[in-house]
mmCIF file with all atom_site columns, C-alpha atoms in Angstrom:
data_model
loop_
_atom_site.group_PDB
_atom_site.id
_atom_site.type_symbol
_atom_site.label_atom_id
_atom_site.label_alt_id
_atom_site.label_comp_id
_atom_site.label_asym_id
_atom_site.label_entity_id
_atom_site.label_seq_id
_atom_site.pdbx_PDB_ins_code
_atom_site.Cartn_x
_atom_site.Cartn_y
_atom_site.Cartn_z
_atom_site.occupancy
_atom_site.B_iso_or_equiv
_atom_site.pdbx_formal_charge
_atom_site.auth_seq_id
_atom_site.auth_comp_id
_atom_site.auth_asym_id
_atom_site.auth_atom_id
_atom_site.pdbx_PDB_model_num
ATOM 1   C CA . UNK B 1 1   ? -11.405 27.197 24.148 1.00 89.00 ? 121 UNK B CA 1
ATOM 2   C CA . UNK B 1 2   ? -12.102 30.531 22.659 1.00 93.00 ? 122 UNK B CA 1
ATOM 3   C CA . UNK B 1 3   ? -14.352 29.620 19.384 1.00 96.00 ? 123 UNK B CA 1
ATOM 4   C CA . UNK B 1 4   ? -17.245 26.337 18.618 1.00 97.00 ? 124 UNK B CA 1
ATOM 5   C CA . UNK B 1 5   ? -14.625 25.592 15.946 1.00 95.00 ? 125 UNK B CA 1
ATOM 6   C CA . UNK B 1 6   ? -11.905 25.070 18.521 1.00 94.00 ? 126 UNK B CA 1
ATOM 7   C CA . UNK B 1 7   ? -14.614 22.586 20.555 1.00 95.00 ? 127 UNK B CA 1
ATOM 8   C CA . UNK B 1 8   ? -15.627 20.889 18.131 1.00 95.00 ? 128 UNK B CA 1
ATOM 9   C CA . UNK B 1 9   ? -12.435 19.889 16.706 1.00 92.00 ? 129 UNK B CA 1
ATOM 10  C CA . UNK B 1 10  ? -11.385 18.736 19.661 1.00 93.00 ? 130 UNK B CA 1
ATOM 11  C CA . UNK B 1 11  ? -14.302 17.210 20.551 1.00 94.00 ? 131 UNK B CA 1
ATOM 12  C CA . UNK B 1 12  ? -13.739 14.478 16.980 1.00 93.00 ? 132 UNK B CA 1
ATOM 13  C CA . UNK B 1 13  ? -10.800 14.052 18.280 1.00 92.00 ? 133 UNK B CA 1
ATOM 14  C CA . UNK B 1 14  ? -11.798 12.778 21.585 1.00 94.00 ? 134 UNK B CA 1
ATOM 15  C CA . UNK B 1 15  ? -14.697 10.011 20.113 1.00 93.00 ? 135 UNK B CA 1
ATOM 16  C CA . UNK B 1 16  ? -11.465 8.267  18.373 1.00 92.00 ? 136 UNK B CA 1
ATOM 17  C CA . UNK B 1 17  ? -8.970  8.430  21.710 1.00 92.00 ? 137 UNK B CA 1
ATOM 18  C CA . UNK B 1 18  ? -9.309  5.641  23.422 1.00 92.00 ? 138 UNK B CA 1
ATOM 19  C CA . UNK B 1 19  ? -9.273  6.095  27.623 1.00 95.00 ? 139 UNK B CA 1
ATOM 20  C CA . UNK B 1 20  ? -7.437  5.011  30.660 1.00 96.00 ? 140 UNK B CA 1
ATOM 21  C CA . UNK B 1 21  ? -8.379  5.713  33.478 1.00 97.00 ? 141 UNK B CA 1
ATOM 22  C CA . UNK B 1 22  ? -4.967  7.322  35.079 1.00 96.00 ? 142 UNK B CA 1
ATOM 23  C CA . UNK B 1 23  ? -5.135  7.438  38.931 1.00 97.00 ? 143 UNK B CA 1
ATOM 24  C CA . UNK B 1 24  ? -7.983  6.961  41.716 1.00 98.00 ? 144 UNK B CA 1
ATOM 25  C CA . UNK B 1 25  ? -7.668  8.883  45.126 1.00 97.00 ? 145 UNK B CA 1
ATOM 26  C CA . UNK B 1 26  ? -9.880  8.825  48.258 1.00 97.00 ? 146 UNK B CA 1
ATOM 27  C CA . UNK B 1 27  ? -9.756  10.304 51.174 1.00 97.00 ? 147 UNK B CA 1
ATOM 28  C CA . UNK B 1 28  ? -11.683 11.158 54.582 1.00 97.00 ? 148 UNK B CA 1
ATOM 29  C CA . UNK B 1 29  ? -12.217 15.676 54.887 1.00 96.00 ? 149 UNK B CA 1
ATOM 30  C CA . UNK B 1 30  ? -14.326 16.866 58.293 1.00 96.00 ? 150 UNK B CA 1
ATOM 31  C CA . UNK B 1 31  ? -16.292 19.668 57.338 1.00 95.00 ? 151 UNK B CA 1
ATOM 32  C CA . UNK B 1 32  ? -16.611 21.980 60.616 1.00 95.00 ? 152 UNK B CA 1
ATOM 33  C CA . UNK B 1 33  ? -19.202 23.641 62.160 1.00 95.00 ? 153 UNK B CA 1
ATOM 34  C CA . UNK B 1 34  ? -20.560 26.904 60.808 1.00 94.00 ? 154 UNK B CA 1
ATOM 35  C CA . UNK B 1 35  ? -19.720 29.608 64.338 1.00 95.00 ? 155 UNK B CA 1
ATOM 36  C CA . UNK B 1 36  ? -22.744 30.885 65.513 1.00 96.00 ? 156 UNK B CA 1
ATOM 37  C CA . UNK B 1 37  ? -24.486 34.021 64.405 1.00 96.00 ? 157 UNK B CA 1
ATOM 38  C CA . UNK B 1 38  ? -22.636 37.409 64.579 1.00 96.00 ? 158 UNK B CA 1
ATOM 39  C CA . UNK B 1 39  ? -25.323 40.273 63.556 1.00 97.00 ? 159 UNK B CA 1
ATOM 40  C CA . UNK B 1 40  ? -24.437 40.515 59.634 1.00 96.00 ? 160 UNK B CA 1
ATOM 41  C CA . UNK B 1 41  ? -24.068 36.325 59.475 1.00 96.00 ? 161 UNK B CA 1
ATOM 42  C CA . UNK B 1 42  ? -27.624 36.338 60.943 1.00 97.00 ? 162 UNK B CA 1
ATOM 43  C CA . UNK B 1 43  ? -28.838 39.499 58.585 1.00 98.00 ? 163 UNK B CA 1
ATOM 44  C CA . UNK B 1 44  ? -27.083 37.395 55.637 1.00 96.00 ? 164 UNK B CA 1
ATOM 45  C CA . UNK B 1 45  ? -28.618 34.626 56.541 1.00 96.00 ? 165 UNK B CA 1
ATOM 46  C CA . UNK B 1 46  ? -32.433 35.414 57.322 1.00 97.00 ? 166 UNK B CA 1
ATOM 47  C CA . UNK B 1 47  ? -32.470 36.903 54.254 1.00 97.00 ? 167 UNK B CA 1
ATOM 48  C CA . UNK B 1 48  ? -31.505 33.447 52.199 1.00 95.00 ? 168 UNK B CA 1
ATOM 49  C CA . UNK B 1 49  ? -33.120 31.352 53.828 1.00 95.00 ? 169 UNK B CA 1
ATOM 50  C CA . UNK B 1 50  ? -36.134 33.171 55.047 1.00 97.00 ? 170 UNK B CA 1
ATOM 51  C CA . UNK B 1 51  ? -36.670 35.980 52.626 1.00 96.00 ? 171 UNK B CA 1
ATOM 52  C CA . UNK B 1 52  ? -36.428 39.262 55.880 1.00 98.00 ? 172 UNK B CA 1
ATOM 53  C CA . UNK B 1 53  ? -34.968 42.546 54.893 1.00 97.00 ? 173 UNK B CA 1
ATOM 54  C CA . UNK B 1 54  ? -32.085 43.354 56.768 1.00 97.00 ? 174 UNK B CA 1
ATOM 55  C CA . UNK B 1 55  ? -34.738 45.995 59.041 1.00 98.00 ? 175 UNK B CA 1
ATOM 56  C CA . UNK B 1 56  ? -37.133 43.098 59.738 1.00 98.00 ? 176 UNK B CA 1
ATOM 57  C CA . UNK B 1 57  ? -34.440 40.484 61.099 1.00 98.00 ? 177 UNK B CA 1
ATOM 58  C CA . UNK B 1 58  ? -33.367 42.565 63.651 1.00 98.00 ? 178 UNK B CA 1
ATOM 59  C CA . UNK B 1 59  ? -37.177 44.505 64.381 1.00 98.00 ? 179 UNK B CA 1
ATOM 60  C CA . UNK B 1 60  ? -37.633 40.982 65.608 1.00 98.00 ? 180 UNK B CA 1
ATOM 61  C CA . UNK B 1 61  ? -34.188 39.799 67.330 1.00 98.00 ? 181 UNK B CA 1
ATOM 62  C CA . UNK B 1 62  ? -34.858 42.815 69.583 1.00 98.00 ? 182 UNK B CA 1
ATOM 63  C CA . UNK B 1 63  ? -38.334 41.674 70.678 1.00 98.00 ? 183 UNK B CA 1
ATOM 64  C CA . UNK B 1 64  ? -36.823 38.440 71.309 1.00 98.00 ? 184 UNK B CA 1
ATOM 65  C CA . UNK B 1 65  ? -33.402 39.619 73.226 1.00 98.00 ? 185 UNK B CA 1
ATOM 66  C CA . UNK B 1 66  ? -36.034 42.094 75.274 1.00 97.00 ? 186 UNK B CA 1
ATOM 67  C CA . UNK B 1 67  ? -38.280 39.193 76.166 1.00 97.00 ? 187 UNK B CA 1
ATOM 68  C CA . UNK B 1 68  ? -41.256 36.756 75.529 1.00 97.00 ? 188 UNK B CA 1
ATOM 69  C CA . UNK B 1 69  ? -44.120 36.734 77.846 1.00 97.00 ? 189 UNK B CA 1
ATOM 70  C CA . UNK B 1 70  ? -44.554 32.773 77.864 1.00 96.00 ? 190 UNK B CA 1
ATOM 71  C CA . UNK B 1 71  ? -46.842 32.136 80.431 1.00 93.00 ? 191 UNK B CA 1
ATOM 72  C CA . UNK B 1 72  ? -46.818 30.950 84.430 1.00 93.00 ? 192 UNK B CA 1
ATOM 73  C CA . UNK B 1 73  ? -42.597 31.712 83.489 1.00 92.00 ? 193 UNK B CA 1
ATOM 74  C CA . UNK B 1 74  ? -43.583 35.562 82.709 1.00 96.00 ? 194 UNK B CA 1
ATOM 75  C CA . UNK B 1 75  ? -41.745 37.568 80.442 1.00 96.00 ? 195 UNK B CA 1
ATOM 76  C CA . UNK B 1 76  ? -37.706 35.552 79.477 1.00 97.00 ? 196 UNK B CA 1
ATOM 77  C CA . UNK B 1 77  ? -35.376 36.891 77.033 1.00 97.00 ? 197 UNK B CA 1
ATOM 78  C CA . UNK B 1 78  ? -34.964 34.417 74.508 1.00 98.00 ? 198 UNK B CA 1
ATOM 79  C CA . UNK B 1 79  ? -31.918 35.431 72.811 1.00 98.00 ? 199 UNK B CA 1
ATOM 80  C CA . UNK B 1 80  ? -28.157 37.487 73.822 1.00 97.00 ? 200 UNK B CA 1
ATOM 81  C CA . UNK B 1 81  ? -27.606 40.944 72.122 1.00 96.00 ? 201 UNK B CA 1
ATOM 82  C CA . UNK B 1 82  ? -28.351 41.115 68.892 1.00 95.00 ? 202 UNK B CA 1
ATOM 83  C CA . UNK B 1 83  ? -25.826 43.447 67.571 1.00 95.00 ? 203 UNK B CA 1
ATOM 84  C CA . UNK B 1 84  ? -22.456 42.057 67.921 1.00 95.00 ? 204 UNK B CA 1
ATOM 85  C CA . UNK B 1 85  ? -19.234 41.428 65.417 1.00 93.00 ? 205 UNK B CA 1
ATOM 86  C CA . UNK B 1 86  ? -17.968 38.064 67.982 1.00 93.00 ? 206 UNK B CA 1
ATOM 87  C CA . UNK B 1 87  ? -18.590 34.865 67.395 1.00 93.00 ? 207 UNK B CA 1
ATOM 88  C CA . UNK B 1 88  ? -17.613 34.086 71.549 1.00 94.00 ? 208 UNK B CA 1
ATOM 89  C CA . UNK B 1 89  ? -19.655 31.987 73.943 1.00 94.00 ? 209 UNK B CA 1
ATOM 90  C CA . UNK B 1 90  ? -19.930 31.964 77.545 1.00 94.00 ? 210 UNK B CA 1
ATOM 91  C CA . UNK B 1 91  ? -18.526 29.036 78.996 1.00 94.00 ? 211 UNK B CA 1
ATOM 92  C CA . UNK B 1 92  ? -22.008 28.105 80.704 1.00 96.00 ? 212 UNK B CA 1
ATOM 93  C CA . UNK B 1 93  ? -23.856 28.151 77.569 1.00 96.00 ? 213 UNK B CA 1
ATOM 94  C CA . UNK B 1 94  ? -21.306 25.891 75.790 1.00 96.00 ? 214 UNK B CA 1
ATOM 95  C CA . UNK B 1 95  ? -21.975 23.164 79.026 1.00 96.00 ? 215 UNK B CA 1
ATOM 96  C CA . UNK B 1 96  ? -25.461 23.526 78.544 1.00 97.00 ? 216 UNK B CA 1
ATOM 97  C CA . UNK B 1 97  ? -25.828 22.900 74.895 1.00 97.00 ? 217 UNK B CA 1
ATOM 98  C CA . UNK B 1 98  ? -23.125 19.777 75.336 1.00 97.00 ? 218 UNK B CA 1
ATOM 99  C CA . UNK B 1 99  ? -25.269 18.682 77.594 1.00 97.00 ? 219 UNK B CA 1
ATOM 100 C CA . UNK B 1 100 ? -28.279 18.953 75.202 1.00 98.00 ? 220 UNK B CA 1
ATOM 101 C CA . UNK B 1 101 ? -25.985 17.664 72.193 1.00 98.00 ? 221 UNK B CA 1
ATOM 102 C CA . UNK B 1 102 ? -25.288 14.473 74.592 1.00 97.00 ? 222 UNK B CA 1
ATOM 103 C CA . UNK B 1 103 ? -28.785 13.706 76.153 1.00 97.00 ? 223 UNK B CA 1
ATOM 104 C CA . UNK B 1 104 ? -30.762 14.163 72.215 1.00 97.00 ? 224 UNK B CA 1
ATOM 105 C CA . UNK B 1 105 ? -28.234 13.038 69.948 1.00 97.00 ? 225 UNK B CA 1
ATOM 106 C CA . UNK B 1 106 ? -25.890 10.836 71.346 1.00 97.00 ? 226 UNK B CA 1
ATOM 107 C CA . UNK B 1 107 ? -21.812 10.623 72.360 1.00 96.00 ? 227 UNK B CA 1
ATOM 108 C CA . UNK B 1 108 ? -20.717 10.545 68.468 1.00 97.00 ? 228 UNK B CA 1
ATOM 109 C CA . UNK B 1 109 ? -22.087 14.515 67.862 1.00 97.00 ? 229 UNK B CA 1
ATOM 110 C CA . UNK B 1 110 ? -20.863 15.789 70.529 1.00 97.00 ? 230 UNK B CA 1
ATOM 111 C CA . UNK B 1 111 ? -17.396 16.458 70.716 1.00 96.00 ? 231 UNK B CA 1
ATOM 112 C CA . UNK B 1 112 ? -14.961 16.057 73.642 1.00 93.00 ? 232 UNK B CA 1
ATOM 113 C CA . UNK B 1 113 ? -13.926 19.788 73.580 1.00 91.00 ? 233 UNK B CA 1
ATOM 114 C CA . UNK B 1 114 ? -16.413 22.206 72.633 1.00 87.00 ? 234 UNK B CA 1
ATOM 115 C CA . UNK B 1 115 ? -15.631 24.378 69.511 1.00 90.00 ? 235 UNK B CA 1
ATOM 116 C CA . UNK B 1 116 ? -14.119 27.287 69.855 1.00 90.00 ? 236 UNK B CA 1
ATOM 117 C CA . UNK B 1 117 ? -14.519 30.325 67.358 1.00 90.00 ? 237 UNK B CA 1
ATOM 118 C CA . UNK B 1 118 ? -12.212 33.104 66.991 1.00 81.00 ? 238 UNK B CA 1
ATOM 119 C CA . UNK B 1 119 ? -13.822 36.639 66.063 1.00 74.00 ? 239 UNK B CA 1
ATOM 120 C CA . UNK B 1 120 ? -12.599 37.922 62.079 1.00 67.00 ? 240 UNK B CA 1
ATOM 121 C CA . UNK B 1 121 ? -13.894 41.113 62.338 1.00 59.00 ? 241 UNK B CA 1
ATOM 122 C CA . UNK B 1 122 ? -11.038 43.576 62.649 1.00 58.00 ? 242 UNK B CA 1
ATOM 123 C CA . UNK B 1 123 ? -11.907 45.768 66.024 1.00 56.00 ? 243 UNK B CA 1
ATOM 124 C CA . UNK B 1 124 ? -14.707 43.306 67.415 1.00 52.00 ? 244 UNK B CA 1
ATOM 125 C CA . UNK B 1 125 ? -15.862 43.742 70.345 1.00 55.00 ? 245 UNK B CA 1
ATOM 126 C CA . UNK B 1 126 ? -14.357 40.081 72.492 1.00 57.00 ? 246 UNK B CA 1
ATOM 127 C CA . UNK B 1 127 ? -16.276 40.953 75.720 1.00 62.00 ? 247 UNK B CA 1
ATOM 128 C CA . UNK B 1 128 ? -19.166 40.444 73.770 1.00 82.00 ? 248 UNK B CA 1
ATOM 129 C CA . UNK B 1 129 ? -21.162 36.641 72.670 1.00 94.00 ? 249 UNK B CA 1
ATOM 130 C CA . UNK B 1 130 ? -22.551 35.971 69.357 1.00 96.00 ? 250 UNK B CA 1
ATOM 131 C CA . UNK B 1 131 ? -26.129 35.332 69.034 1.00 97.00 ? 251 UNK B CA 1
ATOM 132 C CA . UNK B 1 132 ? -27.642 32.476 70.440 1.00 97.00 ? 252 UNK B CA 1
ATOM 133 C CA . UNK B 1 133 ? -29.889 31.056 72.542 1.00 98.00 ? 253 UNK B CA 1
ATOM 134 C CA . UNK B 1 134 ? -30.272 32.309 76.017 1.00 98.00 ? 254 UNK B CA 1
ATOM 135 C CA . UNK B 1 135 ? -31.085 28.673 76.726 1.00 97.00 ? 255 UNK B CA 1
ATOM 136 C CA . UNK B 1 136 ? -31.020 26.010 74.625 1.00 97.00 ? 256 UNK B CA 1
ATOM 137 C CA . UNK B 1 137 ? -33.142 24.129 76.817 1.00 97.00 ? 257 UNK B CA 1
ATOM 138 C CA . UNK B 1 138 ? -35.839 26.766 75.820 1.00 97.00 ? 258 UNK B CA 1
ATOM 139 C CA . UNK B 1 139 ? -36.299 24.536 72.555 1.00 97.00 ? 259 UNK B CA 1
ATOM 140 C CA . UNK B 1 140 ? -38.201 25.840 69.985 1.00 97.00 ? 260 UNK B CA 1
ATOM 141 C CA . UNK B 1 141 ? -41.010 23.285 70.442 1.00 97.00 ? 261 UNK B CA 1
ATOM 142 C CA . UNK B 1 142 ? -41.527 24.054 73.805 1.00 96.00 ? 262 UNK B CA 1
ATOM 143 C CA . UNK B 1 143 ? -41.655 27.848 72.900 1.00 97.00 ? 263 UNK B CA 1
ATOM 144 C CA . UNK B 1 144 ? -43.925 27.533 70.169 1.00 96.00 ? 264 UNK B CA 1
ATOM 145 C CA . UNK B 1 145 ? -47.290 28.665 71.282 1.00 97.00 ? 265 UNK B CA 1
ATOM 146 C CA . UNK B 1 146 ? -45.686 32.265 72.398 1.00 97.00 ? 266 UNK B CA 1
ATOM 147 C CA . UNK B 1 147 ? -44.537 32.753 69.557 1.00 97.00 ? 267 UNK B CA 1
ATOM 148 C CA . UNK B 1 148 ? -46.000 34.994 66.282 1.00 97.00 ? 268 UNK B CA 1
ATOM 149 C CA . UNK B 1 149 ? -45.007 33.173 63.248 1.00 97.00 ? 269 UNK B CA 1
ATOM 150 C CA . UNK B 1 150 ? -41.920 34.769 62.320 1.00 98.00 ? 270 UNK B CA 1
ATOM 151 C CA . UNK B 1 151 ? -40.650 35.402 66.197 1.00 98.00 ? 271 UNK B CA 1
ATOM 152 C CA . UNK B 1 152 ? -41.105 31.365 65.376 1.00 98.00 ? 272 UNK B CA 1
ATOM 153 C CA . UNK B 1 153 ? -38.805 30.747 62.660 1.00 98.00 ? 273 UNK B CA 1
ATOM 154 C CA . UNK B 1 154 ? -36.294 33.833 63.599 1.00 98.00 ? 274 UNK B CA 1
ATOM 155 C CA . UNK B 1 155 ? -35.704 31.741 66.859 1.00 98.00 ? 275 UNK B CA 1
ATOM 156 C CA . UNK B 1 156 ? -35.226 28.773 65.073 1.00 98.00 ? 276 UNK B CA 1
ATOM 157 C CA . UNK B 1 157 ? -32.881 29.834 63.000 1.00 98.00 ? 277 UNK B CA 1
ATOM 158 C CA . UNK B 1 158 ? -30.362 31.120 65.662 1.00 98.00 ? 278 UNK B CA 1
ATOM 159 C CA . UNK B 1 159 ? -31.085 28.613 67.963 1.00 98.00 ? 279 UNK B CA 1
ATOM 160 C CA . UNK B 1 160 ? -30.107 25.607 65.338 1.00 98.00 ? 280 UNK B CA 1
ATOM 161 C CA . UNK B 1 161 ? -27.233 26.970 64.412 1.00 97.00 ? 281 UNK B CA 1
ATOM 162 C CA . UNK B 1 162 ? -26.336 27.765 68.185 1.00 98.00 ? 282 UNK B CA 1
ATOM 163 C CA . UNK B 1 163 ? -26.677 24.397 68.906 1.00 98.00 ? 283 UNK B CA 1
ATOM 164 C CA . UNK B 1 164 ? -25.086 23.261 65.726 1.00 97.00 ? 284 UNK B CA 1
ATOM 165 C CA . UNK B 1 165 ? -21.551 25.373 66.176 1.00 97.00 ? 285 UNK B CA 1
ATOM 166 C CA . UNK B 1 166 ? -21.339 23.501 69.659 1.00 97.00 ? 286 UNK B CA 1
ATOM 167 C CA . UNK B 1 167 ? -21.543 19.740 67.399 1.00 97.00 ? 287 UNK B CA 1
ATOM 168 C CA . UNK B 1 168 ? -18.967 17.604 65.940 1.00 97.00 ? 288 UNK B CA 1
ATOM 169 C CA . UNK B 1 169 ? -17.876 17.258 62.368 1.00 97.00 ? 289 UNK B CA 1
ATOM 170 C CA . UNK B 1 170 ? -19.313 15.661 59.954 1.00 97.00 ? 290 UNK B CA 1
ATOM 171 C CA . UNK B 1 171 ? -17.320 13.075 57.683 1.00 98.00 ? 291 UNK B CA 1
ATOM 172 C CA . UNK B 1 172 ? -16.622 12.864 53.977 1.00 97.00 ? 292 UNK B CA 1
ATOM 173 C CA . UNK B 1 173 ? -15.126 10.292 51.541 1.00 98.00 ? 293 UNK B CA 1
ATOM 174 C CA . UNK B 1 174 ? -13.934 11.423 48.067 1.00 97.00 ? 294 UNK B CA 1
ATOM 175 C CA . UNK B 1 175 ? -12.812 10.683 45.751 1.00 98.00 ? 295 UNK B CA 1
ATOM 176 C CA . UNK B 1 176 ? -10.798 11.309 42.523 1.00 98.00 ? 296 UNK B CA 1
ATOM 177 C CA . UNK B 1 177 ? -10.627 9.510  39.090 1.00 98.00 ? 297 UNK B CA 1
ATOM 178 C CA . UNK B 1 178 ? -8.276  10.891 36.814 1.00 98.00 ? 298 UNK B CA 1
ATOM 179 C CA . UNK B 1 179 ? -9.003  9.295  33.422 1.00 97.00 ? 299 UNK B CA 1
ATOM 180 C CA . UNK B 1 180 ? -6.411  10.085 30.485 1.00 96.00 ? 300 UNK B CA 1
ATOM 181 C CA . UNK B 1 181 ? -7.302  10.897 26.741 1.00 94.00 ? 301 UNK B CA 1
ATOM 182 C CA . UNK B 1 182 ? -4.361  9.628  24.194 1.00 90.00 ? 302 UNK B CA 1
ATOM 183 C CA . UNK B 1 183 ? -5.056  10.690 20.549 1.00 85.00 ? 303 UNK B CA 1
ATOM 184 C CA . UNK B 1 184 ? -2.791  13.024 18.479 1.00 86.00 ? 304 UNK B CA 1
ATOM 185 C CA . UNK B 1 185 ? -3.141  15.169 21.474 1.00 88.00 ? 305 UNK B CA 1
ATOM 186 C CA . UNK B 1 186 ? -3.269  14.030 25.324 1.00 92.00 ? 306 UNK B CA 1
ATOM 187 C CA . UNK B 1 187 ? -6.274  14.810 27.112 1.00 94.00 ? 307 UNK B CA 1
ATOM 188 C CA . UNK B 1 188 ? -6.888  14.780 30.682 1.00 96.00 ? 308 UNK B CA 1
ATOM 189 C CA . UNK B 1 189 ? -10.166 14.258 32.350 1.00 96.00 ? 309 UNK B CA 1
ATOM 190 C CA . UNK B 1 190 ? -11.167 15.041 36.353 1.00 97.00 ? 310 UNK B CA 1
ATOM 191 C CA . UNK B 1 191 ? -13.693 13.938 37.785 1.00 97.00 ? 311 UNK B CA 1
ATOM 192 C CA . UNK B 1 192 ? -14.490 14.151 41.681 1.00 97.00 ? 312 UNK B CA 1
ATOM 193 C CA . UNK B 1 193 ? -17.259 13.050 44.286 1.00 96.00 ? 313 UNK B CA 1
ATOM 194 C CA . UNK B 1 194 ? -17.955 12.842 48.145 1.00 96.00 ? 314 UNK B CA 1
ATOM 195 C CA . UNK B 1 195 ? -20.492 10.618 50.140 1.00 96.00 ? 315 UNK B CA 1
ATOM 196 C CA . UNK B 1 196 ? -21.070 11.141 53.536 1.00 96.00 ? 316 UNK B CA 1
ATOM 197 C CA . UNK B 1 197 ? -19.897 8.577  55.994 1.00 97.00 ? 317 UNK B CA 1
ATOM 198 C CA . UNK B 1 198 ? -21.100 10.742 59.276 1.00 97.00 ? 318 UNK B CA 1
ATOM 199 C CA . UNK B 1 199 ? -23.396 13.419 59.259 1.00 96.00 ? 319 UNK B CA 1
ATOM 200 C CA . UNK B 1 200 ? -22.169 15.658 62.645 1.00 97.00 ? 320 UNK B CA 1
ATOM 201 C CA . UNK B 1 201 ? -23.582 18.756 63.088 1.00 97.00 ? 321 UNK B CA 1
ATOM 202 C CA . UNK B 1 202 ? -25.451 18.701 59.675 1.00 96.00 ? 322 UNK B CA 1
ATOM 203 C CA . UNK B 1 203 ? -27.702 16.580 60.629 1.00 96.00 ? 323 UNK B CA 1
ATOM 204 C CA . UNK B 1 204 ? -29.385 19.639 62.727 1.00 95.00 ? 324 UNK B CA 1
ATOM 205 C CA . UNK B 1 205 ? -28.099 22.713 60.283 1.00 93.00 ? 325 UNK B CA 1
ATOM 206 C CA . UNK B 1 206 ? -26.784 23.880 56.660 1.00 88.00 ? 326 UNK B CA 1
ATOM 207 C CA . UNK B 1 207 ? -25.755 27.001 55.215 1.00 76.00 ? 327 UNK B CA 1
ATOM 208 C CA . UNK B 1 208 ? -27.948 27.940 52.543 1.00 73.00 ? 328 UNK B CA 1
ATOM 209 C CA . UNK B 1 209 ? -26.463 28.821 49.224 1.00 70.00 ? 329 UNK B CA 1
ATOM 210 C CA . UNK B 1 210 ? -27.174 31.669 47.740 1.00 61.00 ? 330 UNK B CA 1
#
């Protein structure tokens, strides 16, 4: 289909073609949660979603890591170390997340076996953890009065991404329809679509498209 003339020739044939649905295929697919943030994915998502430069993201993350004064609780470090290429999560943090998910969202959103994410970066320091809140029980709403606007936005992003990473898969029903057109040529058109059957982790977090 290199020129308009070629396309127009096919269109004139298609206008006179007879069409029949050849196949309809339905299936169910699962969509896994996104892994918790590493340094690079945090910078990428903060740029796309919040409009932060990499430098701005790291300055704010450093502040959250070093600690914020939370009234009578004193100064508390809100996130784990933000310079990491590991997707590991401590077992205690996973258990805390599972308890929170079960309490807030219910059984359906709580996987029987918490997801395990493997670091894809060659030579990654597996002893480190991913970037996550030090406690999911310190929800953004609970501590927002102690945070600046951009601190809160970044903390919310890290909190949501981590908790969603520990949730159940989303489930979709997909449908693919092949339609055949016949004239002096045989044409085949394909239409695909999907609908969500169960939100799973998407109830809390969806990645931002470029």
